[in-house]
Short mmCIF file of C-alpha atoms and ligand atoms in Angstrom, two decimals:
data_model
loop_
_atom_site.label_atom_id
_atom_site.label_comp_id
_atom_site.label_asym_id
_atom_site.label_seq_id
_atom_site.Cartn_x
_atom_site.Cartn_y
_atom_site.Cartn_z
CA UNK A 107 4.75 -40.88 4.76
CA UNK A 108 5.18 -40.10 8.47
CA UNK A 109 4.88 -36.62 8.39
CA UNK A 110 2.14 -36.95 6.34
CA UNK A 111 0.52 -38.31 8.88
CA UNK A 112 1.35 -35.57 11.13
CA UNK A 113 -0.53 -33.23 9.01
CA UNK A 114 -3.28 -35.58 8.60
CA UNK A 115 -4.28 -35.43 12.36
CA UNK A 116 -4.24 -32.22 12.58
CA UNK A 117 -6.05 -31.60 9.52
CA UNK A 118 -8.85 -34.05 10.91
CA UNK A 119 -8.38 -32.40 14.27
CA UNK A 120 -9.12 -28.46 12.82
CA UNK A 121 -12.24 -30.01 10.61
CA UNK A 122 -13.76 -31.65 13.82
CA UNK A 123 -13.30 -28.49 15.82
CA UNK A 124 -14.95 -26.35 13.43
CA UNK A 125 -17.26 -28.28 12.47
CA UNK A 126 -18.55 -29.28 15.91
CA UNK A 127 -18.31 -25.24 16.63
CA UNK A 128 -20.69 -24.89 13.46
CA UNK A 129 -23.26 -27.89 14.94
CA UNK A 130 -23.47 -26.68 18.42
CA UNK A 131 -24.38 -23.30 16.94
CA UNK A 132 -27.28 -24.61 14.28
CA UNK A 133 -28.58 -26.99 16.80
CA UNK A 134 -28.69 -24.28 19.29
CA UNK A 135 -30.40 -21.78 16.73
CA UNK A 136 -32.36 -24.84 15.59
CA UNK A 137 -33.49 -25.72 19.09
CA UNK A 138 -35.00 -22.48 19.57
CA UNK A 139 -36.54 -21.79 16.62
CA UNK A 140 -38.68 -24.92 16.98
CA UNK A 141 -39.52 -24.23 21.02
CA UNK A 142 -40.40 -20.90 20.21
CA UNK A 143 -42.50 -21.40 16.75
CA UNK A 144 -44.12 -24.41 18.73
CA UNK A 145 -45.15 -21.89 21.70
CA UNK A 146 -46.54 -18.95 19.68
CA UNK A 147 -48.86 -21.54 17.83
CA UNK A 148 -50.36 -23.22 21.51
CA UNK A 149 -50.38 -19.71 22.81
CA UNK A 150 -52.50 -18.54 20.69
CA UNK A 151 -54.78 -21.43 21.28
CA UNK A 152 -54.60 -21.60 24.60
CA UNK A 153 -55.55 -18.14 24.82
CA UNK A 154 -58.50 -18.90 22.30
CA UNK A 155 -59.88 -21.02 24.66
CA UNK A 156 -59.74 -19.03 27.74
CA UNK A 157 -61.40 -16.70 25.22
CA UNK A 158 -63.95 -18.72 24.96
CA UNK A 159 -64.77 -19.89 29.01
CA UNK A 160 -64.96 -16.15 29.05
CA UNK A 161 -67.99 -15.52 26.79
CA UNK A 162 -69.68 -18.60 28.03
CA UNK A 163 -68.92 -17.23 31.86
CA UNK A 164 -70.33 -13.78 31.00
CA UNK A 165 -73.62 -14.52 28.78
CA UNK A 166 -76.30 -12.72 30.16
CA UNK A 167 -79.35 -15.29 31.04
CA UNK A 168 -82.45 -15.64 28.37
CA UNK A 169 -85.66 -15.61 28.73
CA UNK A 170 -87.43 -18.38 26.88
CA UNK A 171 -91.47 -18.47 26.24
CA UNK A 172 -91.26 -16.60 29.58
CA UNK A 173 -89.20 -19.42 31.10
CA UNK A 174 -85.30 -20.00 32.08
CA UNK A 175 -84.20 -22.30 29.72
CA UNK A 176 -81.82 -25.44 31.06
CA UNK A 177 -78.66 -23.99 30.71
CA UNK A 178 -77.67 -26.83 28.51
CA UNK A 179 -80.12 -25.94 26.06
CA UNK A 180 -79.45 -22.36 26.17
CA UNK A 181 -77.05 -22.88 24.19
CA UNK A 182 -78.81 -24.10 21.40
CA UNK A 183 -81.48 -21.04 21.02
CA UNK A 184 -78.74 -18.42 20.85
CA UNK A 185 -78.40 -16.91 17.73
CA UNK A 186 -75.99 -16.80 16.25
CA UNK A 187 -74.40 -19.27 18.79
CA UNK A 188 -71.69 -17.97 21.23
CA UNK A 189 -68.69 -20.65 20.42
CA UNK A 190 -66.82 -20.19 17.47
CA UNK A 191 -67.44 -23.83 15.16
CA UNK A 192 -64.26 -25.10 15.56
CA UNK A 193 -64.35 -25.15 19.68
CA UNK A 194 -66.11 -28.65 20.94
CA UNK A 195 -68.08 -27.64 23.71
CA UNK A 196 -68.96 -30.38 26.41
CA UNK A 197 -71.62 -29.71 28.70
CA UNK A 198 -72.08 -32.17 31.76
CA UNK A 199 -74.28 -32.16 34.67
CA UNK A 200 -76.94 -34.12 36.77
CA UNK A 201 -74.15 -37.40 35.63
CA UNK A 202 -75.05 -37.33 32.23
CA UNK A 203 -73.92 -35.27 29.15
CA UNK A 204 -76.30 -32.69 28.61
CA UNK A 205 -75.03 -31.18 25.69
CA UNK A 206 -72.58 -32.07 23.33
CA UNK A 207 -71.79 -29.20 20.08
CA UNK A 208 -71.80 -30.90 16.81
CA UNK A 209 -68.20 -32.49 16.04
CA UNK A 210 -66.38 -34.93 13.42
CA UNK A 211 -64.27 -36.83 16.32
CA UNK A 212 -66.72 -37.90 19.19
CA UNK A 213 -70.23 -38.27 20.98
CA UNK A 214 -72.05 -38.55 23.71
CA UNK A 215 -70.89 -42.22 24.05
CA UNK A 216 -67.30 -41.40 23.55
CA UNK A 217 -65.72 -38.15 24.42
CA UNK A 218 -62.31 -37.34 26.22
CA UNK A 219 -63.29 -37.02 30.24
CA UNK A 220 -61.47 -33.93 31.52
CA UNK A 221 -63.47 -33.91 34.83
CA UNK A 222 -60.37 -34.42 36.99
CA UNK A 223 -58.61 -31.56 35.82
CA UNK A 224 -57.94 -28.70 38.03
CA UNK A 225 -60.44 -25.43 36.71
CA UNK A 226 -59.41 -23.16 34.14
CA UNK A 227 -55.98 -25.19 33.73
CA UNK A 228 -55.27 -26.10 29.29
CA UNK A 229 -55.01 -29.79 29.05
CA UNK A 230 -53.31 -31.47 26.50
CA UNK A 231 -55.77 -34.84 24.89
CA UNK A 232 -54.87 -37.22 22.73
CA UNK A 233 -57.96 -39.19 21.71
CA UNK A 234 -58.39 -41.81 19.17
CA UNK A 235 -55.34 -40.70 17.24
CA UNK A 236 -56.18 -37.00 17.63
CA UNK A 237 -54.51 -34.49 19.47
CA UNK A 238 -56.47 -31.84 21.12
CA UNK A 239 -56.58 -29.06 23.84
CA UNK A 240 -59.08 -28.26 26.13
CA UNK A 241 -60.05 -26.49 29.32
CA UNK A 242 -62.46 -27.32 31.95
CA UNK A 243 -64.39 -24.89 34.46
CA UNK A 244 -68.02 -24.95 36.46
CA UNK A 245 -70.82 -23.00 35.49
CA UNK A 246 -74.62 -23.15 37.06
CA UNK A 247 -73.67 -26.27 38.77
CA UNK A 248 -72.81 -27.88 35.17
CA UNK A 249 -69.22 -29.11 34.43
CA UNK A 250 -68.01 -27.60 30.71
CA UNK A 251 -65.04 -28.37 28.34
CA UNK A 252 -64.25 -26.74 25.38
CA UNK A 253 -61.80 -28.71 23.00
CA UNK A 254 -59.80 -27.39 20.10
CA UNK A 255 -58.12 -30.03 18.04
CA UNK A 256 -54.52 -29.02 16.85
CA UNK A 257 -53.81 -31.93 14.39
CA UNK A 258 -52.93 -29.69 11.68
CA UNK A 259 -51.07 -27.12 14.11
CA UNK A 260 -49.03 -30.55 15.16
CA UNK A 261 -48.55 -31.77 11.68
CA UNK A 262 -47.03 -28.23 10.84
CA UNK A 263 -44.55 -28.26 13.46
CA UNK A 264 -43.73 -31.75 12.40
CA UNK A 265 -42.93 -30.04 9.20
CA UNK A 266 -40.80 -27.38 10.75
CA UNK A 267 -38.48 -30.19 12.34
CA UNK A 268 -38.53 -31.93 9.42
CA UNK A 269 -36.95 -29.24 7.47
CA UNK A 270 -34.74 -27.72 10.64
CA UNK A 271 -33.21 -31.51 10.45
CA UNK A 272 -32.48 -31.51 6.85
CA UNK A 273 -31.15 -28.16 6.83
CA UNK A 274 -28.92 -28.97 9.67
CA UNK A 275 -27.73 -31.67 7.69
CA UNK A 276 -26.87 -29.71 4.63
CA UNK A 277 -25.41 -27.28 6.71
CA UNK A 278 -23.08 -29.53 8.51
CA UNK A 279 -22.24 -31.17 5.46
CA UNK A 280 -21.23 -27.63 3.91
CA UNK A 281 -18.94 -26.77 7.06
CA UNK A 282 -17.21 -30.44 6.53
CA UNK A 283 -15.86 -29.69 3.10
CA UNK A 284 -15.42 -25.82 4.05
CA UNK A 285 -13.59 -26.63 7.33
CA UNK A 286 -11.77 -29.37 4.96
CA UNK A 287 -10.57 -26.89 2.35
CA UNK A 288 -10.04 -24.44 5.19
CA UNK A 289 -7.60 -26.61 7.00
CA UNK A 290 -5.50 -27.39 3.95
CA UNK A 291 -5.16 -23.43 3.20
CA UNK A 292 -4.01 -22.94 7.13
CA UNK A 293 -1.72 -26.01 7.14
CA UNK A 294 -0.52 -25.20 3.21
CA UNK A 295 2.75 -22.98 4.75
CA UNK A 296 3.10 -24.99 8.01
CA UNK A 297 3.41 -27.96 5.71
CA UNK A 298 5.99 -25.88 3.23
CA UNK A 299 8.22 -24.75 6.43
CA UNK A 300 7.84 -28.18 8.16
CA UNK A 301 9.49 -29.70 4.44
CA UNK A 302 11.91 -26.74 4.61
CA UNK A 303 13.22 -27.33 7.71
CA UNK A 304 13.68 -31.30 7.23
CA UNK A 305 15.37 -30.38 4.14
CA UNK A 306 17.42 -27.93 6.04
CA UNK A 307 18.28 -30.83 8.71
CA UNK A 308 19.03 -33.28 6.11
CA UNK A 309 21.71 -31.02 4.05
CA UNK A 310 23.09 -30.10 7.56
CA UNK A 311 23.96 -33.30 8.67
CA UNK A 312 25.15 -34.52 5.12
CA UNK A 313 27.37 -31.31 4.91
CA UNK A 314 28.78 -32.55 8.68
CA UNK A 315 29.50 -36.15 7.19
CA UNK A 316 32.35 -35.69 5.12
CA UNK A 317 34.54 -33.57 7.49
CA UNK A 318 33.81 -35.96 10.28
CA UNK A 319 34.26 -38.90 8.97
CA UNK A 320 37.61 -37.06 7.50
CA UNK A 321 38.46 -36.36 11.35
CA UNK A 322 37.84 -39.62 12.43
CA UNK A 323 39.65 -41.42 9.69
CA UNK A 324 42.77 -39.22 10.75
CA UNK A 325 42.45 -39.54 14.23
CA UNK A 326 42.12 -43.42 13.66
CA UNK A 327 45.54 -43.09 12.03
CA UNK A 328 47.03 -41.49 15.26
CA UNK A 329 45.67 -43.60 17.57
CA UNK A 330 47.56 -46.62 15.80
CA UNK A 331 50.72 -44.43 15.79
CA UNK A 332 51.31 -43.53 18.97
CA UNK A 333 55.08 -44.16 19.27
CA UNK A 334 55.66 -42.08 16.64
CA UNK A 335 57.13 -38.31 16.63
CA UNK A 336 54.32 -36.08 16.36
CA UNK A 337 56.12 -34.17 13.71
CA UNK A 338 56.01 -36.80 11.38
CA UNK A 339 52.17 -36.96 11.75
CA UNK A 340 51.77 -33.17 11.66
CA UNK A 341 50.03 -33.87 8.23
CA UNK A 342 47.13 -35.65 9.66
CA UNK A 343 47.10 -33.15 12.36
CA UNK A 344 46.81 -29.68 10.19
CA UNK A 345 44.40 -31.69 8.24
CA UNK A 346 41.82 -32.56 11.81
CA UNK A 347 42.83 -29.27 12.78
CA UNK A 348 41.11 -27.31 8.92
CA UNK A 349 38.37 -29.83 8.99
CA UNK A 350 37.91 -28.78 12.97
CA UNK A 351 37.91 -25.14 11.65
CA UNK A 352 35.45 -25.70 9.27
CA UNK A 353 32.76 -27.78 10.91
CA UNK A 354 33.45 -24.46 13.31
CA UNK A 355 32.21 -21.99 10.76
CA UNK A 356 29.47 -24.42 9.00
CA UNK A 357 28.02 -24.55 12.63
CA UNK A 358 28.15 -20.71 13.51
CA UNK A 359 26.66 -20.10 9.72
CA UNK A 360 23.75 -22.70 10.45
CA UNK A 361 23.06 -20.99 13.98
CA UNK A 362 23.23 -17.20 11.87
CA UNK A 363 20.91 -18.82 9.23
CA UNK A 364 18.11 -20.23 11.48
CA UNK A 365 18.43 -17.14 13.40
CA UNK A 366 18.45 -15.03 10.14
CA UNK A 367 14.68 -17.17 8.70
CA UNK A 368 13.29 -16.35 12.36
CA UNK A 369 14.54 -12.82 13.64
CA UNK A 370 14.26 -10.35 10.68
CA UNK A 371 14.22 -7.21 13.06
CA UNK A 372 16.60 -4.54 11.36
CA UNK A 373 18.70 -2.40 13.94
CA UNK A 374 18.77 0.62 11.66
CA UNK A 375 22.21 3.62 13.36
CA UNK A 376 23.32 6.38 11.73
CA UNK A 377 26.75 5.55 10.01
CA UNK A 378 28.95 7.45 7.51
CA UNK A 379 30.01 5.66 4.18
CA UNK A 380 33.58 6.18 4.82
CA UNK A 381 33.03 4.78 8.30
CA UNK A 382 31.47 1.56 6.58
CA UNK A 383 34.17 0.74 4.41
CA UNK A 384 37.30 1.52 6.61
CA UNK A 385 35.69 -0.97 9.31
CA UNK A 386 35.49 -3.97 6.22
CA UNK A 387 38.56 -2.45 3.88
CA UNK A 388 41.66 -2.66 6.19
CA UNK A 389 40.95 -5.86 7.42
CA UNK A 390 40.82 -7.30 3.29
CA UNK A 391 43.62 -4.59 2.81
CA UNK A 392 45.75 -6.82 4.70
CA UNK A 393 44.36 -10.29 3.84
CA UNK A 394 45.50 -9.24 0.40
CA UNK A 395 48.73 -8.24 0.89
CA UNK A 396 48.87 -11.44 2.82
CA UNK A 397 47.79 -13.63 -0.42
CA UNK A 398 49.38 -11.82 -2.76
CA UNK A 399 46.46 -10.28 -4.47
CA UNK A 400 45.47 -7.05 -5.56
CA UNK A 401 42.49 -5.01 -3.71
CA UNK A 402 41.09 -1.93 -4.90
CA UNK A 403 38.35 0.33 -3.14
CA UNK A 404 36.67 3.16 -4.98
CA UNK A 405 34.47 5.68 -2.87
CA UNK A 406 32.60 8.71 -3.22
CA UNK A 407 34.53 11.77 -2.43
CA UNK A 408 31.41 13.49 -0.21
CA UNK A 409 30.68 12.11 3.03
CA UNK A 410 27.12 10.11 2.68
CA UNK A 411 25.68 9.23 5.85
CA UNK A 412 23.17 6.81 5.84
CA UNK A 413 20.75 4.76 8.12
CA UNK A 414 22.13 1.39 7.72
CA UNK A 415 21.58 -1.82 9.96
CA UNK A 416 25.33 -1.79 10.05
CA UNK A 417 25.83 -5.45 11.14
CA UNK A 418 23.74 -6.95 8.56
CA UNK A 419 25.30 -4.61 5.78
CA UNK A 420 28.54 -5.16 6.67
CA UNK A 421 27.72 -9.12 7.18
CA UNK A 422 26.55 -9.29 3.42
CA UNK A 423 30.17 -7.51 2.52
CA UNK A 424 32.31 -9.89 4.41
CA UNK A 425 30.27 -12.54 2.52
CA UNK A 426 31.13 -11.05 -1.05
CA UNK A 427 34.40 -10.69 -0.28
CA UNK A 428 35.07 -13.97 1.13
CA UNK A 429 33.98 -15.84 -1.38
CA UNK A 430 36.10 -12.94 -3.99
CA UNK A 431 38.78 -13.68 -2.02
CA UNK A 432 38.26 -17.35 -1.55
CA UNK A 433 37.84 -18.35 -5.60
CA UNK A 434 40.75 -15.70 -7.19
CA UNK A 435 43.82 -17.52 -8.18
CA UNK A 436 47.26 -16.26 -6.37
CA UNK A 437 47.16 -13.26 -9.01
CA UNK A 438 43.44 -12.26 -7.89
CA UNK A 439 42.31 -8.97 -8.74
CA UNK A 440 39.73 -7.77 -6.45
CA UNK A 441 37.62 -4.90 -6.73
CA UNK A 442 35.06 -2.85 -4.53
CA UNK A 443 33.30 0.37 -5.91
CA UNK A 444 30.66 2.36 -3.97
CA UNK A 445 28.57 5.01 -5.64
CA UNK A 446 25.79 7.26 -4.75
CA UNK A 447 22.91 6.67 -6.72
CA UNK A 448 20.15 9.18 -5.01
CA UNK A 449 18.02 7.13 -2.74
CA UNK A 450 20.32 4.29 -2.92
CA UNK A 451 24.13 3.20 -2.56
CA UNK A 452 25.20 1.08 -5.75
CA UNK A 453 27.64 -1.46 -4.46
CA UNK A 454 30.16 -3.49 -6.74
CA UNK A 455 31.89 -6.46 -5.86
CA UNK A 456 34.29 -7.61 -8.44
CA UNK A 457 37.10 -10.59 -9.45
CA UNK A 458 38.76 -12.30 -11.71
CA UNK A 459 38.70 -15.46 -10.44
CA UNK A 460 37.50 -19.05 -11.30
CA UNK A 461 33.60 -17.93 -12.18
CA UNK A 462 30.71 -19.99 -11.88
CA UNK A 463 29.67 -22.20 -14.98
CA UNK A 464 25.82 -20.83 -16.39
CA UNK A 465 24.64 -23.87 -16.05
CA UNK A 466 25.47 -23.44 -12.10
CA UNK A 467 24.87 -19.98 -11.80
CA UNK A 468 21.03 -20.30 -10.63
CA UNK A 469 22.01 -22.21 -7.86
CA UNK A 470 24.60 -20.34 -5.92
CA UNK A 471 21.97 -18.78 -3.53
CA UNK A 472 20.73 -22.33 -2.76
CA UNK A 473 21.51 -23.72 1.12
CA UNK A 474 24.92 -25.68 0.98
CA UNK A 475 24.99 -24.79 -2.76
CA UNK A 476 28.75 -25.44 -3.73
CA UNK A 477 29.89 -25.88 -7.61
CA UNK A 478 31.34 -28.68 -8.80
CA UNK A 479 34.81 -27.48 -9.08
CA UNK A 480 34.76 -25.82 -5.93
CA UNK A 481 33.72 -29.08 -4.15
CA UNK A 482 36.98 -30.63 -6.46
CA UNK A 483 39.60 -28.42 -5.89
CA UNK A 484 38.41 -29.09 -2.17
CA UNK A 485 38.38 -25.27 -2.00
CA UNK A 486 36.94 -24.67 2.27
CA UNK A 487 33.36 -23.69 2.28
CA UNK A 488 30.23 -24.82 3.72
CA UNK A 489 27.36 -23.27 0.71
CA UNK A 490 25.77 -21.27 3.40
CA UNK A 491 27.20 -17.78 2.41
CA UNK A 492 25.02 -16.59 -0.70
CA UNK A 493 22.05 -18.06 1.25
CA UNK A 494 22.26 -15.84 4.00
CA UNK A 495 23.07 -12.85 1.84
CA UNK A 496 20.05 -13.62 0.26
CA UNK A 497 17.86 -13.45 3.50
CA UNK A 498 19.46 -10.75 4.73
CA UNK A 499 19.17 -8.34 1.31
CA UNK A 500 15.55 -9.44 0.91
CA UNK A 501 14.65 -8.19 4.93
CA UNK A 502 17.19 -5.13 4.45
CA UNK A 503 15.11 -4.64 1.04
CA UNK A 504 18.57 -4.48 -1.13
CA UNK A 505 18.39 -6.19 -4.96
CA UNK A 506 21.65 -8.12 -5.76
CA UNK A 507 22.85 -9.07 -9.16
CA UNK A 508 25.62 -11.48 -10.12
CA UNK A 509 27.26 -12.07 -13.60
CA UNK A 510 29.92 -14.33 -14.15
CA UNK A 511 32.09 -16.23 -16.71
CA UNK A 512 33.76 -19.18 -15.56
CA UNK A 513 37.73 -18.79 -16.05
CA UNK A 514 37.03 -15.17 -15.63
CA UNK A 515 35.57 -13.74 -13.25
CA UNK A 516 32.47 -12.82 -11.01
CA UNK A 517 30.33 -9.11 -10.21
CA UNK A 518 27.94 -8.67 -7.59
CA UNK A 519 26.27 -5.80 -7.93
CA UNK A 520 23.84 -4.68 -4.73
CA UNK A 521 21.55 -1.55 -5.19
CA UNK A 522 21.50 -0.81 -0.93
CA UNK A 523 18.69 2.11 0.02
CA UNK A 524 20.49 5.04 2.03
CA UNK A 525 17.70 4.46 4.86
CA UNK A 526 16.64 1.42 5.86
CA UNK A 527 13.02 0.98 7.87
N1 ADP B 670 33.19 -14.86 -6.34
C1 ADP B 670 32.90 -16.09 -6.72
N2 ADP B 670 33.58 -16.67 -7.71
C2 ADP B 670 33.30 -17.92 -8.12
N3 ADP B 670 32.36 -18.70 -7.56
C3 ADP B 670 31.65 -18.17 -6.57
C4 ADP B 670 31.88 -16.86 -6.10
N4 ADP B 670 31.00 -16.61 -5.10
C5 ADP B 670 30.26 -17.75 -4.96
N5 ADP B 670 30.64 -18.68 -5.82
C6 ADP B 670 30.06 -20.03 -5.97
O1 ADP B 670 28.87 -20.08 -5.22
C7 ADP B 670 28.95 -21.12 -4.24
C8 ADP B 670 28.18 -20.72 -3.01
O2 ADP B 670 28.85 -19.69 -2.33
P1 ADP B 670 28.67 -19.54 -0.79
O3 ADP B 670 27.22 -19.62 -0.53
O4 ADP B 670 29.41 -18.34 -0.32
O5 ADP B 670 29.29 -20.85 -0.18
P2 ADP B 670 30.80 -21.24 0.05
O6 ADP B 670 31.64 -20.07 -0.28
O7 ADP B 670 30.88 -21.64 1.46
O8 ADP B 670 31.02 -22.37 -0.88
C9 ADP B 670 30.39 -21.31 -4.01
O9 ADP B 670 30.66 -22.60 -3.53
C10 ADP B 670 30.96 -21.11 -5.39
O10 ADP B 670 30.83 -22.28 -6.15
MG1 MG B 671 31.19 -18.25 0.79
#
């Protein structure tokens, strides 16, 4: 449950990031979308009405019945009239409202009083629930405003926020569950290696438990027997001392095994075949006259030379054979056979020792894998062997086969490509 809870943080951390990445980004687009829709629309206006103060500015005079007409009432006997309908023209002078152009929103009586506005400045008016703009300048001695109402441009923009909000909503929504399947696909093989490695831990430490508490058991013995001739307790001794040897070897395995997951660089040198095999074959030469035990090495007469990562190779060989060497009975029979195949080597790995049962034989490349009777007859080992040759062949790009019969024997057969890249 706790590490779930690791993952669940960070999970809700990657969906907040992104999805606060996503918001600032719509708001931003939405923010200026909206300033700049809202401008173009009171531009336009704006520059209607200064439109407008211009025609009225630059109307030539008229001659009326041979008289100048009061301005205000000039603009009555034009024809066709000089403001478009939809301006509200204002005319004031002599402290009365001379003129006022036929409108649904106010009169004489009532009208919004733009008089202490600087000249030819747009005002913004909002009268008796209407929104308007207007503009005031001086003509003949008479004050004039022209008016525009924008209720409907207003209402439109309304509109445009209205759907910028929902959209942003259903946008943000969108990047929550996105970000939220995202995050599980990104955390899907931190999650697998994070199981991995507790697994890993967990096997390591219960692999560790036996042999120490084997150590300390023994060394408990000594320390209550400490008048008595060593020789007599050379027993527990040799037994601290294999235990010793093998928590030695489980720990450099462990250290070539974490190593082997993270570093899968390939050192690839020219080597000869022969070269190979004398460097593994007279040390097993020995170790088999040693044990009694019969070891046979076929080769290919021509000299191959091949572009091997030497170390590895030969690492996956001293793995084979240990284990050959390690589950043969005293009258082992152990057999290596190289051949050239074309592109590849064809290795063989042969014995006739204990074999693995079939019901065990799927597991044998499994971390601290060890078979029953292996673990029984108390045979050394830590299970760590086939698991790193199984790393290793898959970054080396080598296919290994096994068959076995328990009672009989076990072949590994590895199909190993001349160069290696
Ligand atoms: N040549 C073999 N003959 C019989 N059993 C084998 C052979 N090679 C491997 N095994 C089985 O596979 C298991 C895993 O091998 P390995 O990973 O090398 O671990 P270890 O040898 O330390 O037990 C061994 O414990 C053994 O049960
Ligand atoms: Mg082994």
């Amino acid at each position: 449950m706790k590490k779930k809870d690791i993952f669940y943080y960070t999970k809700r951390k990657i969906i907040a990031i992104s999805v606060s990445i996503v918001f600032v980004c719509l708001l931003i687009f939405a923010v200026i979308t909206q300033i700049l829709y809202q401008s173009k629309v009171f531009n336009d206006i704006d520059k209607q009405l200064i439109r407008q103060e211009h025609i009225i500015l630059t109307m030539p005079p008229v001659v009326f019945n041979g008289n100048m007409p009061r301005f205000a009432d000039e603009l009555f006997f034009r024809n066709p009239m000089p403001i478009v309908q939809e301006f509200i023209v204002v005319v004031y002078g002599e402290e009365t409202v001379q003129f006022i152009s036929p409108n649904p929103y106010f009169n004489g009586e009532n009208f919004p009083y733009i008089l202490n506005a600087s000249e030819g400045e747009i005002q913004k008016i909002r009268y008796k629930d209407h929104d308007f703009r207007g503009i005031r300048f001086k003509l003949n001695g008479y004050d004039i405003e022209i008016f525009k109402n924008v209720d409907s441009e207003l209402q439109s923009i309304n509109q445009l926020r209205n759907s910028i909000t929902i959209g942003l909503i259903s946008l943000i929504v969108i990047a929550v569950l996105l970000s939220a399947i995202l995050a599980s696909r990104i955390l899907k093989p931190v999650r697998e290696n994070y199981d991995k490695q507790v697994f890993f831990v967990q096997d390591a430490s219960h692999e560790m438990r036996t042999p120490l508490a084997v150590i300390k058991g023994k060394l408990e013995i000594l320390a209550n027997s400490w008048d008595v001739n060593i020789d007599s307790n050379f027993e527990h001794i040799s037994k601290i001392m294999s235990e010793v040897v093998g928590l030695e070897k489980l720990n450099n395995n462990l250290l070539l095994l974490t190593k082997e997951n993270i570093d899968l660089n390939i050192s690839v040198t020219k080597v000869s075949l022969s070269t190979f095999i004398e460097g593994i074959g007279d040390f097993y030469c020995d170790l088999a006259e040693l044990q009694n035990k019969e070891f046979q090495v076929i080769k290919p007469e021509e000299e191959i030379i091949l572009q091997w990562d030497y170390d590895k190779v030969k690492q996956i060989m001293v793995i084979l054979l240990e284990n050959a060497f390690k589950y043969t009975r005293d009258d082992g029979k152990i057999f290596v056979s190289f051949k050239d195949e074309g592109k590849y080597i064809r290795i063989i790995v042969k014995d006739n020792g204990i074999g693995i049962k079939e019901e065990e034989q799927e597991r044998i490349f499994d971390r601290f894998f060890r078979s029953s009777d292996v673990r029984a007859k108390n045979i050394s080992g830590s299970g760590i062997g086939l698991s790193l040759l199984k790393s290793i062949s898959k970054s080396l790009k080598i296919t290994v086969k096994f068959t076995s019969k328990y009672g009989e024997g076990t072949e590994f057969k590895l199909l190993v490509p001349k160069v290696m890249k």
